[in-house]
Short mmCIF file of N, CA and C in Angstrom, two decimals:
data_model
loop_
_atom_site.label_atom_id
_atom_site.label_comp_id
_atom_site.label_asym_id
_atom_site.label_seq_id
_atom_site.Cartn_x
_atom_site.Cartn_y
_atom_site.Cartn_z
N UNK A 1 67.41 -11.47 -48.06
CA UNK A 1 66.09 -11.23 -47.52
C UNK A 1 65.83 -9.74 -47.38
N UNK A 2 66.67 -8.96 -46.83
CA UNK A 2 66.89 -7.85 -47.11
C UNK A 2 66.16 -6.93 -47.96
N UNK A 3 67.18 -7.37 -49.15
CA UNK A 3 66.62 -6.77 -50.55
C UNK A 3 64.90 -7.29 -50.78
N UNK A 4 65.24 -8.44 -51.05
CA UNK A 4 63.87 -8.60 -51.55
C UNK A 4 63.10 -7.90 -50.75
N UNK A 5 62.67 -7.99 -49.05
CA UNK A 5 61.64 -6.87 -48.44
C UNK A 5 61.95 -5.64 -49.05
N UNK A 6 62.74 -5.23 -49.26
CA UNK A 6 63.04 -3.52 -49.67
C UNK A 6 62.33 -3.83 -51.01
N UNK A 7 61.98 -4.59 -51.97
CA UNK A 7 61.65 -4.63 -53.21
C UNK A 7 60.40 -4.34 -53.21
N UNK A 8 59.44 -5.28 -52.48
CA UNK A 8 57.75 -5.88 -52.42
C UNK A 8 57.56 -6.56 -50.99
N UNK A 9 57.37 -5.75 -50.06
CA UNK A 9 57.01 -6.58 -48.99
C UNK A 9 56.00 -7.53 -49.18
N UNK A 10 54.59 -7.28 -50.00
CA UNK A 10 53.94 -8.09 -50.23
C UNK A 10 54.10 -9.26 -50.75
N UNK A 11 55.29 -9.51 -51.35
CA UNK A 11 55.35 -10.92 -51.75
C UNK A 11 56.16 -11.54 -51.06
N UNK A 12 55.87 -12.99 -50.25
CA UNK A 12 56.96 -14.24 -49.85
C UNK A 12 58.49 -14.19 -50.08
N UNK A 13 58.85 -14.34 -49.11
CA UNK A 13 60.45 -14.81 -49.70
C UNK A 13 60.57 -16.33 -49.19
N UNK A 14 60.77 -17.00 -50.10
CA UNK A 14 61.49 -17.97 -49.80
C UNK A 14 62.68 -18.76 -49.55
N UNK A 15 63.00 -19.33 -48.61
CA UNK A 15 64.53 -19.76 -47.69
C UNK A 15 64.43 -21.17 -48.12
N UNK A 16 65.07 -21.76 -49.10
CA UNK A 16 65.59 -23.33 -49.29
C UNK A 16 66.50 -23.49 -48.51
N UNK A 17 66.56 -24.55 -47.90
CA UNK A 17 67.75 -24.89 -46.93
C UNK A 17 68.15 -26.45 -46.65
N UNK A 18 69.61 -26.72 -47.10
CA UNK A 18 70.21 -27.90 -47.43
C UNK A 18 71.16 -27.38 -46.39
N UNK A 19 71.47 -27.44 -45.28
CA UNK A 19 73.11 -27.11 -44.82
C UNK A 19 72.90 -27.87 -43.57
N UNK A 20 74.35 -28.54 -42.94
CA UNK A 20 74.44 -29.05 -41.91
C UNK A 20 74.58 -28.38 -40.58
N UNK A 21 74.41 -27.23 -40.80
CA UNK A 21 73.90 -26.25 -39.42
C UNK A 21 75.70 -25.41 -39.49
N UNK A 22 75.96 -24.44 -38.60
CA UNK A 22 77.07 -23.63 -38.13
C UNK A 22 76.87 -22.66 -37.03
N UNK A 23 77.40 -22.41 -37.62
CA UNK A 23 77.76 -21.08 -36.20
C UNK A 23 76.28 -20.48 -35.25
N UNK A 24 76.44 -20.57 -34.15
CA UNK A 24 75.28 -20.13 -33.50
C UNK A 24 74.47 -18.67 -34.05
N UNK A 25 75.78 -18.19 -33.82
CA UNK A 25 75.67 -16.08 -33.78
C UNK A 25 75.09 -15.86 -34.99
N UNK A 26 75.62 -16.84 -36.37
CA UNK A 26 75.00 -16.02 -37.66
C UNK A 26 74.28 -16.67 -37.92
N UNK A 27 73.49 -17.79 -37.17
CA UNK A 27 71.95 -18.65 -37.26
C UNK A 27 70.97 -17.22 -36.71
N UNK A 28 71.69 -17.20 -35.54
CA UNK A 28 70.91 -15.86 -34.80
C UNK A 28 70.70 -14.57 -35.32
N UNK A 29 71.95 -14.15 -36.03
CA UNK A 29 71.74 -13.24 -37.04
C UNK A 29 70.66 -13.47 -38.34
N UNK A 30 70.63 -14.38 -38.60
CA UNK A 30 70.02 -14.62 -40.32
C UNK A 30 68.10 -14.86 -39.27
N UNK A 31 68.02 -15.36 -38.08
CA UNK A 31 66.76 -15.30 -37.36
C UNK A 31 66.38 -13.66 -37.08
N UNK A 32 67.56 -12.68 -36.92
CA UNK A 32 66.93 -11.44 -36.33
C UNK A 32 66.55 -11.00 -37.62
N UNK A 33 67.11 -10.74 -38.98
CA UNK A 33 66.99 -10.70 -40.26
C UNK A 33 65.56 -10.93 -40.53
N UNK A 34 65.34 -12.52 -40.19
CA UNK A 34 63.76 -12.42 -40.55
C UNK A 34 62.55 -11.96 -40.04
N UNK A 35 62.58 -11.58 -38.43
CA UNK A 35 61.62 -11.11 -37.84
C UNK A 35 61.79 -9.49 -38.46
N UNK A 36 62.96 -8.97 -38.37
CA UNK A 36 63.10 -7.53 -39.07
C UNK A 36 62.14 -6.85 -40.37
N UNK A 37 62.29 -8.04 -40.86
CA UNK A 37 61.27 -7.99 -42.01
C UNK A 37 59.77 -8.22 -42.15
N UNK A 38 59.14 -7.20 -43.13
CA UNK A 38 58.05 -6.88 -43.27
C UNK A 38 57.19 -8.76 -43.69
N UNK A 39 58.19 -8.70 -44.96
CA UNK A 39 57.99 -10.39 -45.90
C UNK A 39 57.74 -11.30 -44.95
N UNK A 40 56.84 -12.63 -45.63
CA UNK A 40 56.85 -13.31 -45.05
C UNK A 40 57.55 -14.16 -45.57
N UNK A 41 58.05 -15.25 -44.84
CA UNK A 41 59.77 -15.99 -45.18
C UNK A 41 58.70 -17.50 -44.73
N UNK A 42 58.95 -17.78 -46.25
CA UNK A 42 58.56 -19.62 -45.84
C UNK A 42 59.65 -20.21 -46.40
N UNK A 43 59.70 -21.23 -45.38
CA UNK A 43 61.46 -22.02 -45.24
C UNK A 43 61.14 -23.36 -45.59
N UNK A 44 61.85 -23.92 -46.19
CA UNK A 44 61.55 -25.45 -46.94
C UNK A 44 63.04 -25.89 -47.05
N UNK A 45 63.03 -27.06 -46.36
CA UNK A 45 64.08 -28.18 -46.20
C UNK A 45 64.14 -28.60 -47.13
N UNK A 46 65.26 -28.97 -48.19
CA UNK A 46 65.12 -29.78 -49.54
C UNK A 46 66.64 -31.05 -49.29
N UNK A 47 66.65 -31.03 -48.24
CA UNK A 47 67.88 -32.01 -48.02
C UNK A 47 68.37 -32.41 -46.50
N UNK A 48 69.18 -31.59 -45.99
CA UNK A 48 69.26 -31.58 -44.81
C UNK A 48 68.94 -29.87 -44.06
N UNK A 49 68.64 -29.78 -42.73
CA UNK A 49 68.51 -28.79 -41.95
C UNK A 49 68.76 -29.45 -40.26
N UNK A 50 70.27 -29.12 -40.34
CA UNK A 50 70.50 -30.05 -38.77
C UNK A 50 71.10 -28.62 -38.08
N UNK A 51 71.16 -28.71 -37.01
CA UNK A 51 71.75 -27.91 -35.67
C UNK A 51 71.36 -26.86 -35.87
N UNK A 52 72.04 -25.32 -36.42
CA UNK A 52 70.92 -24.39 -36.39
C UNK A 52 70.35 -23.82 -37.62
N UNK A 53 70.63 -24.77 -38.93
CA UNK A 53 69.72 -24.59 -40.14
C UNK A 53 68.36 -24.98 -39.64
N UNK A 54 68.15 -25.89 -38.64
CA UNK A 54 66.81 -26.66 -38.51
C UNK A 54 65.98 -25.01 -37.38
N UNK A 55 66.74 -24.72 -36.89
CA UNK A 55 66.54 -23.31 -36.02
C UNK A 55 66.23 -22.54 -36.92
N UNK A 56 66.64 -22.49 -38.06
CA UNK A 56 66.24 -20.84 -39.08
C UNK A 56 65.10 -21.95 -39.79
N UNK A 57 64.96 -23.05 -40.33
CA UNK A 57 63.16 -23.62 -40.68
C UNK A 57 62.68 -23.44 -39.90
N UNK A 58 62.54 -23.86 -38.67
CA UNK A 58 61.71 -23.44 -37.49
C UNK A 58 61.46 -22.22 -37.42
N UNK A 59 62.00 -20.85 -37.72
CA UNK A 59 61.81 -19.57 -37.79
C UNK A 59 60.85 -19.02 -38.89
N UNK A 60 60.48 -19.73 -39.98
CA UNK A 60 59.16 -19.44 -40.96
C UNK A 60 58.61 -19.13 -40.60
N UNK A 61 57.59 -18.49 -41.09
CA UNK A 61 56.28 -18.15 -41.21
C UNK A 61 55.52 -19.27 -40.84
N UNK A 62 54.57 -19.17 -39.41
CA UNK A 62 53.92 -20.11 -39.05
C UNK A 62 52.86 -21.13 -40.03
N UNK A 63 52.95 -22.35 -40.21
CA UNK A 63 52.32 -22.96 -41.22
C UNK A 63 52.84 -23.09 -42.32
N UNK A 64 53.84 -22.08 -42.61
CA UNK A 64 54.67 -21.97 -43.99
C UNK A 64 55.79 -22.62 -43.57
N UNK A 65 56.17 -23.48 -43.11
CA UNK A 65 57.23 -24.67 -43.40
C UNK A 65 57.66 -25.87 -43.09
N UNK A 66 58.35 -26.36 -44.31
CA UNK A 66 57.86 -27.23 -45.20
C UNK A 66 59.51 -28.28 -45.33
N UNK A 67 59.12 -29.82 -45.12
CA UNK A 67 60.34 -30.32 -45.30
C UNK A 67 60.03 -31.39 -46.36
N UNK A 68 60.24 -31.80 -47.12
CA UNK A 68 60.19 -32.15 -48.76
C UNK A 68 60.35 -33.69 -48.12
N UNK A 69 59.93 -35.09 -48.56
CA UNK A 69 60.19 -36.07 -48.40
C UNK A 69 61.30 -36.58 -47.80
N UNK A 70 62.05 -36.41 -48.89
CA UNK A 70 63.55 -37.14 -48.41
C UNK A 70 64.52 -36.25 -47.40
N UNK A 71 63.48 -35.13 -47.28
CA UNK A 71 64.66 -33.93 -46.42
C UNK A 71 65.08 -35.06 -45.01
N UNK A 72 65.98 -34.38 -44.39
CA UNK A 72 66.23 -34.65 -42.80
C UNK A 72 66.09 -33.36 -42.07
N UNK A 73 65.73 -33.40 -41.10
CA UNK A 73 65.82 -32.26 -39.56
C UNK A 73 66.34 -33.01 -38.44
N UNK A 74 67.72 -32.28 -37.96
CA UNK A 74 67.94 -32.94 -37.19
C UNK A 74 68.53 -31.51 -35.94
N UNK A 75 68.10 -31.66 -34.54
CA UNK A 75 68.26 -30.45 -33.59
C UNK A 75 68.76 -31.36 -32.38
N UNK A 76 69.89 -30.53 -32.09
CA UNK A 76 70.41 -30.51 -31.14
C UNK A 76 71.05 -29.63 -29.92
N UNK A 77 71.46 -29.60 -28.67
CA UNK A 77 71.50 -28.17 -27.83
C UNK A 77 73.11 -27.72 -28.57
N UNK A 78 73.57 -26.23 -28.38
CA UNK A 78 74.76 -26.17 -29.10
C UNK A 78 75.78 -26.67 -28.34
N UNK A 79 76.56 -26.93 -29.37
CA UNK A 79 78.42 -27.55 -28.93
C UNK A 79 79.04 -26.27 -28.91
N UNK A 80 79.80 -26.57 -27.37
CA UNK A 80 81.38 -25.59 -27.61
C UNK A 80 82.23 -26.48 -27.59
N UNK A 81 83.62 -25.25 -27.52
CA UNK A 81 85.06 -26.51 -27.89
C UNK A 81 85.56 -25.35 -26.54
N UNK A 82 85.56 -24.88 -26.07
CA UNK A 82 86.48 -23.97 -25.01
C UNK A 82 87.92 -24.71 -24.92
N UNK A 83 88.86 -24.18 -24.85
CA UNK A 83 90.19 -24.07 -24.59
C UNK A 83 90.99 -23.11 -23.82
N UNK A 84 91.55 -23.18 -22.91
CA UNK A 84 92.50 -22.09 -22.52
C UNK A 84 92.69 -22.58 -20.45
N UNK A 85 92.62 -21.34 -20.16
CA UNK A 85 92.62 -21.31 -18.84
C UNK A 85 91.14 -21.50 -18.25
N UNK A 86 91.22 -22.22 -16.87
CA UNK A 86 90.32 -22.13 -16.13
C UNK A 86 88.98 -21.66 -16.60
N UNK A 87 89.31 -19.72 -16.20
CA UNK A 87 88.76 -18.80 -15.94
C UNK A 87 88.04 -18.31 -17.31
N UNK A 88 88.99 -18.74 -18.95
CA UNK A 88 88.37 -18.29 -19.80
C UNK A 88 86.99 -19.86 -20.24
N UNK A 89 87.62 -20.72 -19.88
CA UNK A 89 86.69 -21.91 -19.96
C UNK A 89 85.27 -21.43 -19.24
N UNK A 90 85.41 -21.15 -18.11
CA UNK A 90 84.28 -20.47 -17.25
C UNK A 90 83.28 -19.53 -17.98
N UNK A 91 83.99 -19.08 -18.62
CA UNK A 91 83.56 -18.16 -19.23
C UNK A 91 82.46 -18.38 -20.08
N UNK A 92 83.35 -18.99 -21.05
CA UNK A 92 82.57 -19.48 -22.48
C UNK A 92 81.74 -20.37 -22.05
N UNK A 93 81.66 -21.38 -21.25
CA UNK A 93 80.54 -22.12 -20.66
C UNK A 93 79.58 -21.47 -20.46
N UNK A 94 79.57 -19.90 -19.61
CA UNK A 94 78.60 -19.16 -19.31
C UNK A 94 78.23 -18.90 -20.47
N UNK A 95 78.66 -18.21 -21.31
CA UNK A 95 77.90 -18.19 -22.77
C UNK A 95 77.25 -19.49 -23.39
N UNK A 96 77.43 -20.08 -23.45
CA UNK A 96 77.00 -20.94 -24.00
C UNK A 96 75.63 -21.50 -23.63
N UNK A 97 75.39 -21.15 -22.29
CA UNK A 97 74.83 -21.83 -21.52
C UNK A 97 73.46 -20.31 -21.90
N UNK A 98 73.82 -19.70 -22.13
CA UNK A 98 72.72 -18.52 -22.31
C UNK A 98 72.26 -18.64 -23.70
N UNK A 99 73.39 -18.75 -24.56
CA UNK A 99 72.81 -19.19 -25.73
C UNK A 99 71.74 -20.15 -25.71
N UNK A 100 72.10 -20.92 -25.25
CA UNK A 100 71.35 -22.31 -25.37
C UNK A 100 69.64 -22.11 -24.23
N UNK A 101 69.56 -21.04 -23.00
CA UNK A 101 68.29 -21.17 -22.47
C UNK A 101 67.44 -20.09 -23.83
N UNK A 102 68.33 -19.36 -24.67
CA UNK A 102 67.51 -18.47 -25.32
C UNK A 102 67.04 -19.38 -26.85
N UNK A 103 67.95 -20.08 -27.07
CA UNK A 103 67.18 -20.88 -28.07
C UNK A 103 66.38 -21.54 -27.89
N UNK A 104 66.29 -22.28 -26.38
CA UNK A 104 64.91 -23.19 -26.19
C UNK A 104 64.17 -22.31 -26.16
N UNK A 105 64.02 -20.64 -25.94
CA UNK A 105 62.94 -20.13 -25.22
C UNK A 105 62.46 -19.75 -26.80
N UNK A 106 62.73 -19.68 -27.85
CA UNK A 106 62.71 -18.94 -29.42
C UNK A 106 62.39 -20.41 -30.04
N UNK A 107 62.64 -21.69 -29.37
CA UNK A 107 62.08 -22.84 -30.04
C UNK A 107 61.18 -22.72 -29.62
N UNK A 108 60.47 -22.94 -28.16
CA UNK A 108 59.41 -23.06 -27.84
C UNK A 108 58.59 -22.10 -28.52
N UNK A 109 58.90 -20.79 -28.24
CA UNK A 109 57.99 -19.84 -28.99
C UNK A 109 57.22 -20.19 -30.74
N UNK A 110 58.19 -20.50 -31.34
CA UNK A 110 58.25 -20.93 -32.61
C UNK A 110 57.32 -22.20 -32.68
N UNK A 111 57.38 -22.96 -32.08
CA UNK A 111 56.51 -24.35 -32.45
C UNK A 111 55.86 -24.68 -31.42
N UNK A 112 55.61 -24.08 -30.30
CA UNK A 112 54.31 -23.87 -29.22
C UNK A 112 54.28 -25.32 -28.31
N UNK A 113 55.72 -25.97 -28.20
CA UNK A 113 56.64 -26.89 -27.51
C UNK A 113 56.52 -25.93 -26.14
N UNK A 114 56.79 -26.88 -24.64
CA UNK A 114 57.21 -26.42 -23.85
C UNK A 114 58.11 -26.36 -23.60
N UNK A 115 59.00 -25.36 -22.82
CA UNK A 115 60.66 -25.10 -22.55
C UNK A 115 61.04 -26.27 -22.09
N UNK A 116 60.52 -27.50 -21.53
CA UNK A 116 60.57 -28.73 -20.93
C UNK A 116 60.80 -29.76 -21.85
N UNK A 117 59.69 -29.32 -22.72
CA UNK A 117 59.45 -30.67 -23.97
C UNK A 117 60.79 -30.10 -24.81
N UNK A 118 61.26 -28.90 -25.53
CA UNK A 118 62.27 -28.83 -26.09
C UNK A 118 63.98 -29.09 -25.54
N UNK A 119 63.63 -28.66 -24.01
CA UNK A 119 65.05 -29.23 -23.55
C UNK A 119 64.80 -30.72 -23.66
N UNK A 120 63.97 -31.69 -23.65
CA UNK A 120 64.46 -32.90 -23.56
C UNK A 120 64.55 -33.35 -25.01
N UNK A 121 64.30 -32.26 -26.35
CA UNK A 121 64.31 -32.91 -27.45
C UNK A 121 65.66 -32.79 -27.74
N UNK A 122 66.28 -31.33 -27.28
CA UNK A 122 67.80 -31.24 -27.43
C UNK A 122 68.74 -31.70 -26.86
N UNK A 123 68.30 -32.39 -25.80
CA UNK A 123 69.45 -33.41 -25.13
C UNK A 123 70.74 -34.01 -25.95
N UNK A 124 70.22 -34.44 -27.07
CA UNK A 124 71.17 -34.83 -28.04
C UNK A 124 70.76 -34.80 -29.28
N UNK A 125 71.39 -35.33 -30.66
CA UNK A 125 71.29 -35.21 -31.44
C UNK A 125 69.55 -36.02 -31.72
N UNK A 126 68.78 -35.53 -32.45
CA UNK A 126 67.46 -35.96 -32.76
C UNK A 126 66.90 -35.44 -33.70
N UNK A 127 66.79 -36.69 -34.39
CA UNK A 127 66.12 -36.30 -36.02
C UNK A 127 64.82 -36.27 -36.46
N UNK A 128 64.17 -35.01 -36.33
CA UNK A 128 62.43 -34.90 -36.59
C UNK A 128 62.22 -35.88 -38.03
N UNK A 129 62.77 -36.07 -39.14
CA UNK A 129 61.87 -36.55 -39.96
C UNK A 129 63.03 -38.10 -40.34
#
């Protein structure tokens, strides 16, 4: 995405997205990526977009995205696995737990949901299409 803005801001970039979601931080990364940019980024589901692939479609260009028939969307709040002591469990819970009020607050923003209506969509696993 990068490049291409450095090429022609004026023209679209487009984000196909088939993946079963990963890592929070580089969902969040590949989201700061697109606001960074001049381009406008229309995102189209061509298969699946679950956990935080469905978070970077949701990040398009308002009106610009797009989930193809047979696609799936499926969003849920994030999973940890914490291990260790107590204190580092404590820990990572606290993270997690921030992660997760800042994604409802970047969902809501994104699809004009209330912080209310999206925490109860992420309760668990739930498949928009």
């Amino acid at each position: 995405m990068l490049y291409l803005d450095s090429e022609d801001t004026s023209k679209p970039i487009y984000l196909y997205i088939n993946s079963p979601g990963g890592s929070v931080i580089s969902g969040l990364a590949i989201y700061d990526a697109m606001q960074h940019i001049k381009s406008e980024v229309i995102t189209i589901n061509l298969g699946l977009a679950a956990s935080m692939a469905s978070f970077i479609l949701a990040a398009g260009s308002r009106g610009k995205r797009l989930a193809l028939p047979s696609s799936r969307t499926m969003i849920h709040q994030p999973m940890g696995g914490a291990q260790g002591q107590a204190e580092d469990i404590k820990v990572e819970a606290a993270q997690i737990l921030r992660i997760r009020d800042n994604i409802v607050k970047l969902y809501s923003m994104m699809t004009g949901r209330t912080v209310g209506q999206i925490l109860d969509d992420l309760d668990r696993d739930n498949f928009l299409s």
